[in-house]
Tab-separated table of C-alpha atoms in Angstrom:
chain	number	residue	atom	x	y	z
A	11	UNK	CA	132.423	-2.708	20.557
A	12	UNK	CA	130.213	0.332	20.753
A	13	UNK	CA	126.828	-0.497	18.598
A	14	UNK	CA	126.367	3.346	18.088
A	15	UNK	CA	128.709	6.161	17.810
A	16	UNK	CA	128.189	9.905	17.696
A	17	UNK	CA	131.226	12.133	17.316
A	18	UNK	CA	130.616	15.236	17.847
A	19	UNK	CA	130.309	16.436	21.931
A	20	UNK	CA	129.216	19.435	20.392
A	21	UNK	CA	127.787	21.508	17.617
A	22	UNK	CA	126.778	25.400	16.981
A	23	UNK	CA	124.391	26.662	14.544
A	24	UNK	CA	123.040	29.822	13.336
A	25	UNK	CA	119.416	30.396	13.476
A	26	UNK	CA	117.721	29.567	10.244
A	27	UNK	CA	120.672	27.595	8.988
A	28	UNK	CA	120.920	23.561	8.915
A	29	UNK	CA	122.974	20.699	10.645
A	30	UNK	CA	124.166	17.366	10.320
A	31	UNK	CA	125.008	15.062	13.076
A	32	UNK	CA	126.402	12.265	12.582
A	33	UNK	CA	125.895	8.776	13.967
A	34	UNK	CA	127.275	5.660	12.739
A	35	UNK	CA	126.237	1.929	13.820
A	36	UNK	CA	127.347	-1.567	13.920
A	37	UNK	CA	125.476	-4.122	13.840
A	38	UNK	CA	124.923	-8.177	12.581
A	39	UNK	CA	121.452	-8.361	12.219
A	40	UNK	CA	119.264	-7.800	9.458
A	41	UNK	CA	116.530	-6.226	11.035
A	42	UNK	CA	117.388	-2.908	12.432
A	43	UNK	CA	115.892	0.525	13.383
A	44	UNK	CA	117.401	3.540	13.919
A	45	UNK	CA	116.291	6.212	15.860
A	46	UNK	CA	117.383	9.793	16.969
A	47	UNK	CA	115.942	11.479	20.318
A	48	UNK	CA	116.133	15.004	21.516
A	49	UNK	CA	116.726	15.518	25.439
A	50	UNK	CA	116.289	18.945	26.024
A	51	UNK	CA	117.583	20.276	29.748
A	52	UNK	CA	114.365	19.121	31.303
A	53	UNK	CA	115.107	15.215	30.997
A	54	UNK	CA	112.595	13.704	28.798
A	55	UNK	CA	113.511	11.650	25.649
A	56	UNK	CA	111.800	12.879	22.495
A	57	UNK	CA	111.369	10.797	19.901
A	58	UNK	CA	112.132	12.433	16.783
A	59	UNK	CA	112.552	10.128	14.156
A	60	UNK	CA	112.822	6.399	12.836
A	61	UNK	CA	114.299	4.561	10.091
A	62	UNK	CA	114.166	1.089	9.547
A	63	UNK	CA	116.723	-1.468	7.817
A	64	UNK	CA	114.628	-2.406	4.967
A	65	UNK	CA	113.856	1.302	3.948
A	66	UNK	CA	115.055	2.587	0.673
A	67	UNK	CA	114.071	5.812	1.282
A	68	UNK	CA	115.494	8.219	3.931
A	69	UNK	CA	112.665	9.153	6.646
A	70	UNK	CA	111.664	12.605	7.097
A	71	UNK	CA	109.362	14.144	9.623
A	72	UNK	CA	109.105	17.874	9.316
A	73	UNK	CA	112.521	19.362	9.605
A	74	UNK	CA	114.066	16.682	10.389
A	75	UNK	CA	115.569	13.670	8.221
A	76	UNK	CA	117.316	10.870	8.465
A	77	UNK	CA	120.634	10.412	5.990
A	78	UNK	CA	120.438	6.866	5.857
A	79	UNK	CA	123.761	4.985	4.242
A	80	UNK	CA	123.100	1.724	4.973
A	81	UNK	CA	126.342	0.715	3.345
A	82	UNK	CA	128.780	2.876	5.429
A	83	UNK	CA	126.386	1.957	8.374
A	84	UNK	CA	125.450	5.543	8.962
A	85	UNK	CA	122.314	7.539	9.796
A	86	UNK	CA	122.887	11.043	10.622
A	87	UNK	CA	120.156	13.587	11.567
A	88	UNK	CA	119.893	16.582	9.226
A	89	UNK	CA	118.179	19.690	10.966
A	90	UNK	CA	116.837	22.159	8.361
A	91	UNK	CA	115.732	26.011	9.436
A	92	UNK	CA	117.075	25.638	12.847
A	93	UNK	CA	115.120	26.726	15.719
A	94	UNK	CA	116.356	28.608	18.958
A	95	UNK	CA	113.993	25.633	20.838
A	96	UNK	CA	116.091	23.128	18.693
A	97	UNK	CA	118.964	23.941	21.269
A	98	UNK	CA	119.206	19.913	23.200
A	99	UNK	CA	121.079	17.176	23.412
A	100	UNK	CA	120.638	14.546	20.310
A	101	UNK	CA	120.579	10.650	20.841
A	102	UNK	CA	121.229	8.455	18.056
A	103	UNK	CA	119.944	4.635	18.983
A	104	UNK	CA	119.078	1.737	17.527
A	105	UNK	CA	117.037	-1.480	18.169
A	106	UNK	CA	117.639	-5.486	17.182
A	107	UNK	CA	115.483	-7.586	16.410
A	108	UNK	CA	117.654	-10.083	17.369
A	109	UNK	CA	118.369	-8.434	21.223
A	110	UNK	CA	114.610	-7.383	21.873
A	111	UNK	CA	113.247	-4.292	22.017
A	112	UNK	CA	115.864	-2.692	24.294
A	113	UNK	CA	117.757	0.563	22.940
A	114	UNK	CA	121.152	1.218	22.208
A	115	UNK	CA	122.281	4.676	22.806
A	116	UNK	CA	125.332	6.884	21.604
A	117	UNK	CA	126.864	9.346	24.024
A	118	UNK	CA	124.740	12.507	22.601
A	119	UNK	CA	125.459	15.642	20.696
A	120	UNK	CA	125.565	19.210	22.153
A	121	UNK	CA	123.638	21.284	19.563
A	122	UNK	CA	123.528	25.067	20.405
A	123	UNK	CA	121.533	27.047	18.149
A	124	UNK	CA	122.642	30.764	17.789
A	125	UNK	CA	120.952	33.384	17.160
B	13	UNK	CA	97.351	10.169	25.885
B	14	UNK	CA	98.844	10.268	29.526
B	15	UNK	CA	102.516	9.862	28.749
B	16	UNK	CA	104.948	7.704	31.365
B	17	UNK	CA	104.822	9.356	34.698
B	18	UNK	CA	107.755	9.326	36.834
B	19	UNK	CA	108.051	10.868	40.725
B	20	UNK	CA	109.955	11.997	42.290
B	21	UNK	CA	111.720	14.300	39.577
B	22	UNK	CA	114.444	14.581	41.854
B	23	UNK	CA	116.255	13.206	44.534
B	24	UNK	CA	119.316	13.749	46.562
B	25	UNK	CA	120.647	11.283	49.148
B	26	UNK	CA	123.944	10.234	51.444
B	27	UNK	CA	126.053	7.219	49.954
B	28	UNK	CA	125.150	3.629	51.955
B	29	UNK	CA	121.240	5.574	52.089
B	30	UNK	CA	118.226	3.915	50.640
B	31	UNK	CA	116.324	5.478	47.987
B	32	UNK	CA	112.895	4.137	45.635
B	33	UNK	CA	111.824	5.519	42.486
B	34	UNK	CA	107.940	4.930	40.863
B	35	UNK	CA	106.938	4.722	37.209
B	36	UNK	CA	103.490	4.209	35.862
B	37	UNK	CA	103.815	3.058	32.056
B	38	UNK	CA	101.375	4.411	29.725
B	39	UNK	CA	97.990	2.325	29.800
B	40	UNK	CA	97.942	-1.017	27.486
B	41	UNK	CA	101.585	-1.033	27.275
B	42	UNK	CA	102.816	-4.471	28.594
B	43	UNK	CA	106.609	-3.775	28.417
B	44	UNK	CA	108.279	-1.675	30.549
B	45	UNK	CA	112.401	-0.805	30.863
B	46	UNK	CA	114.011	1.080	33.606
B	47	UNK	CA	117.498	2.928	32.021
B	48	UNK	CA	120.343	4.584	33.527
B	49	UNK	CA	121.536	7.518	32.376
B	50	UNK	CA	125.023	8.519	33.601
B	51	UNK	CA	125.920	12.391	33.087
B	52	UNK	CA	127.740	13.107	29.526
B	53	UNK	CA	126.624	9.336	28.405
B	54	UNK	CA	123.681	8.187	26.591
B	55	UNK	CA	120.823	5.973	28.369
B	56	UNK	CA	121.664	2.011	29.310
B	57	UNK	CA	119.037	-0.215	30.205
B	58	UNK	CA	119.013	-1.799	33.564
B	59	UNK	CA	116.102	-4.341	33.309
B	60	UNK	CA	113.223	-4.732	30.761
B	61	UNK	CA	109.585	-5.682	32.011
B	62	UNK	CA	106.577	-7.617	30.394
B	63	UNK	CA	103.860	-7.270	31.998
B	64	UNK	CA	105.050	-8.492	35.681
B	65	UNK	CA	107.930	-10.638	34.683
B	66	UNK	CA	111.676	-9.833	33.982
B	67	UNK	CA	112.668	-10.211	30.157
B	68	UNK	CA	116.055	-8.939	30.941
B	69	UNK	CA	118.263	-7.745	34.074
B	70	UNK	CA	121.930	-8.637	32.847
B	71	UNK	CA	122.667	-5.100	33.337
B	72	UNK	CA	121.313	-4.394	36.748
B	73	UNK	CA	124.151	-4.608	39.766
B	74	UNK	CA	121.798	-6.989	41.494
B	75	UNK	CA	123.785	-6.167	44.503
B	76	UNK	CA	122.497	-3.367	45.304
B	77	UNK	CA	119.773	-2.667	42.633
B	78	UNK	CA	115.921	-4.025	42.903
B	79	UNK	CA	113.540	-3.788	40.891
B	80	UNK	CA	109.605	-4.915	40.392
B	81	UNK	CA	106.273	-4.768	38.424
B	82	UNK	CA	103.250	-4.442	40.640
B	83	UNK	CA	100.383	-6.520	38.877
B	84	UNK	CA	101.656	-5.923	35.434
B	85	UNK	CA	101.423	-2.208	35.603
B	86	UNK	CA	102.894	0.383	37.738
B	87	UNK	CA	106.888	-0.255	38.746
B	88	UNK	CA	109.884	0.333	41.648
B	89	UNK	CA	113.335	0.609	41.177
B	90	UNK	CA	115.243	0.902	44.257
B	91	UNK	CA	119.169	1.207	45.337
B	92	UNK	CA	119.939	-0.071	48.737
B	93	UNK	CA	122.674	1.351	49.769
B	94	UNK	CA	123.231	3.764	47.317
B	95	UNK	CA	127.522	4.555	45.837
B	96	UNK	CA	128.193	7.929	44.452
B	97	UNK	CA	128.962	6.419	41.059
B	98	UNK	CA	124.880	6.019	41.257
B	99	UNK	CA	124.198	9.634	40.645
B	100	UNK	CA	122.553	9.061	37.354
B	101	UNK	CA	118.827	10.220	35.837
B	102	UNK	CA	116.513	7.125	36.078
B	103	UNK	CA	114.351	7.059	33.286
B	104	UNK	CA	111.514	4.680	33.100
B	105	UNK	CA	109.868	3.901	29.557
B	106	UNK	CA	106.551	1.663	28.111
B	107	UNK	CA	106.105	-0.052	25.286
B	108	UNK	CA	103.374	-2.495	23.898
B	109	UNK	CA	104.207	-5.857	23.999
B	110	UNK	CA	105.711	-7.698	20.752
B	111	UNK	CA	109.473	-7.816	19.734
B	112	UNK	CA	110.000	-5.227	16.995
B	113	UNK	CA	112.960	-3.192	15.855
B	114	UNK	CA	110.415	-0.642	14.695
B	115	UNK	CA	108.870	2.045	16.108
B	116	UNK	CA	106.126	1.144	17.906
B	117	UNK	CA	105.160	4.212	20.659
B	118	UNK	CA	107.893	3.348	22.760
B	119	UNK	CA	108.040	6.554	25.182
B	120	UNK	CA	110.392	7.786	27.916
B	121	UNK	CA	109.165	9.340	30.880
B	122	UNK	CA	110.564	12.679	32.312
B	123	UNK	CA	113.001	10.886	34.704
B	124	UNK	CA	114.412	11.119	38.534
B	125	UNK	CA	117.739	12.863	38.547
B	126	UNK	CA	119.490	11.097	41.790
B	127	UNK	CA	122.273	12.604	43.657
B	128	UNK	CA	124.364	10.612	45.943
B	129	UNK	CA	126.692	12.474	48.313
């Protein structure tokens, strides 16, 4: 079974506007993070964000926050005041405790800002 | 901070050709993972480092794939003979040691992009 799953190949923006993308998870262990990386066209993984399992509240870091349902087993990335730079691929992944400290990646989101 | 430093960016190569990428983790950071990136699919990890011995390689096709740490610090991968189903980016990242599920500085490096023809 995949551990994380992203939906959406693809999204568009408009400049200025925000996004959601979503990213759901599966997991047995207790102790959890989740993470979302940008890859822009030059390769490199950019960390943008982490929430961990035993947070109650959603982590933000500039524009960017992290719609934690822990519930549904859900963490999507919400983008406000989108940027033409914000234009990337987006990685949801997650880490075990339980598996060490290797990540689990989804298959990435297409975001296209327009302007 | 120097970040992870990768080389060569790219690569291109014959199928049943040899081919070596380098990584130098960033300094004080005992744990190092080599991933796989297949176009359109997210990264998988192909063996995990710490310091100079292997945590994990239950992912690496030990058939063809090789890695090693030299001295606990800088790190090869190499493909001998490379497949066309091995053009992939090759991304190297460091972490320091411990076992956490949190974040912790854990960086990727820029990558190789290999090309197998």
């Amino acid at each position: 079974a995949q551990k994380i799953t992203q939906t959406q190949p693809g999204m568009f923006v408009q400049e200025k506007e925000a996004v959601t993308l979503d990213c759901t998870y599966d997991t047995s262990d207790q102790s959890y993070g989740l993470f979302w990386y940008k890859q822009p066209s030059s390769g490199e993984m950019i960390f943008l964000i982490y929430q961990g399992s035993y947070d109650e509240q959603n982590a933000t870091e500039g524009r960017y926050s992290l719609n934690f349902q822990k519930a549904r087993k859900s963490a999507n990335l919400v983008i406000s005041a989108s940027q033409l730079g914000d234009s990337a691929m987006y990685f949801c992944a997650m880490r075990e405790r339980d598996t060490g400290n290797q990540f689990y990646f989804g298959t990435g989101t297409s975001l296209t800002v327009i302007p | 901070e120097a970040g992870v430093a990768q080389s060569p960016r790219y690569k291109i190569i014959e199928k049943r050709q040899s081919v070596a990428f380098w990584c130098n983790p960033i300094s004080g950071h005992a744990t190092l993972y080599w991933y796989q990136q297949i176009l359109g699919q997210g990264p998988k990890l192909l063996i995990q480092f710490q310091n100079n011995g292997v945590v994990d390689d239950s992912q690496l096709p030990k058939d063809r794939f090789s890695a090693e740490r030299l001295k606990g610090v800088d790190s090869t991968l190499k493909i001998q003979p490379a497949k066309l189903e091995d053009s992939a980016v090759y991304l190297c990242a460091s972490s320091p040691p411990g076992r956490t599920p949190e974040w912790d500085g854990y960086t990727f490096g820029s990558g190789t992009r290999l090309t197998v023809v």
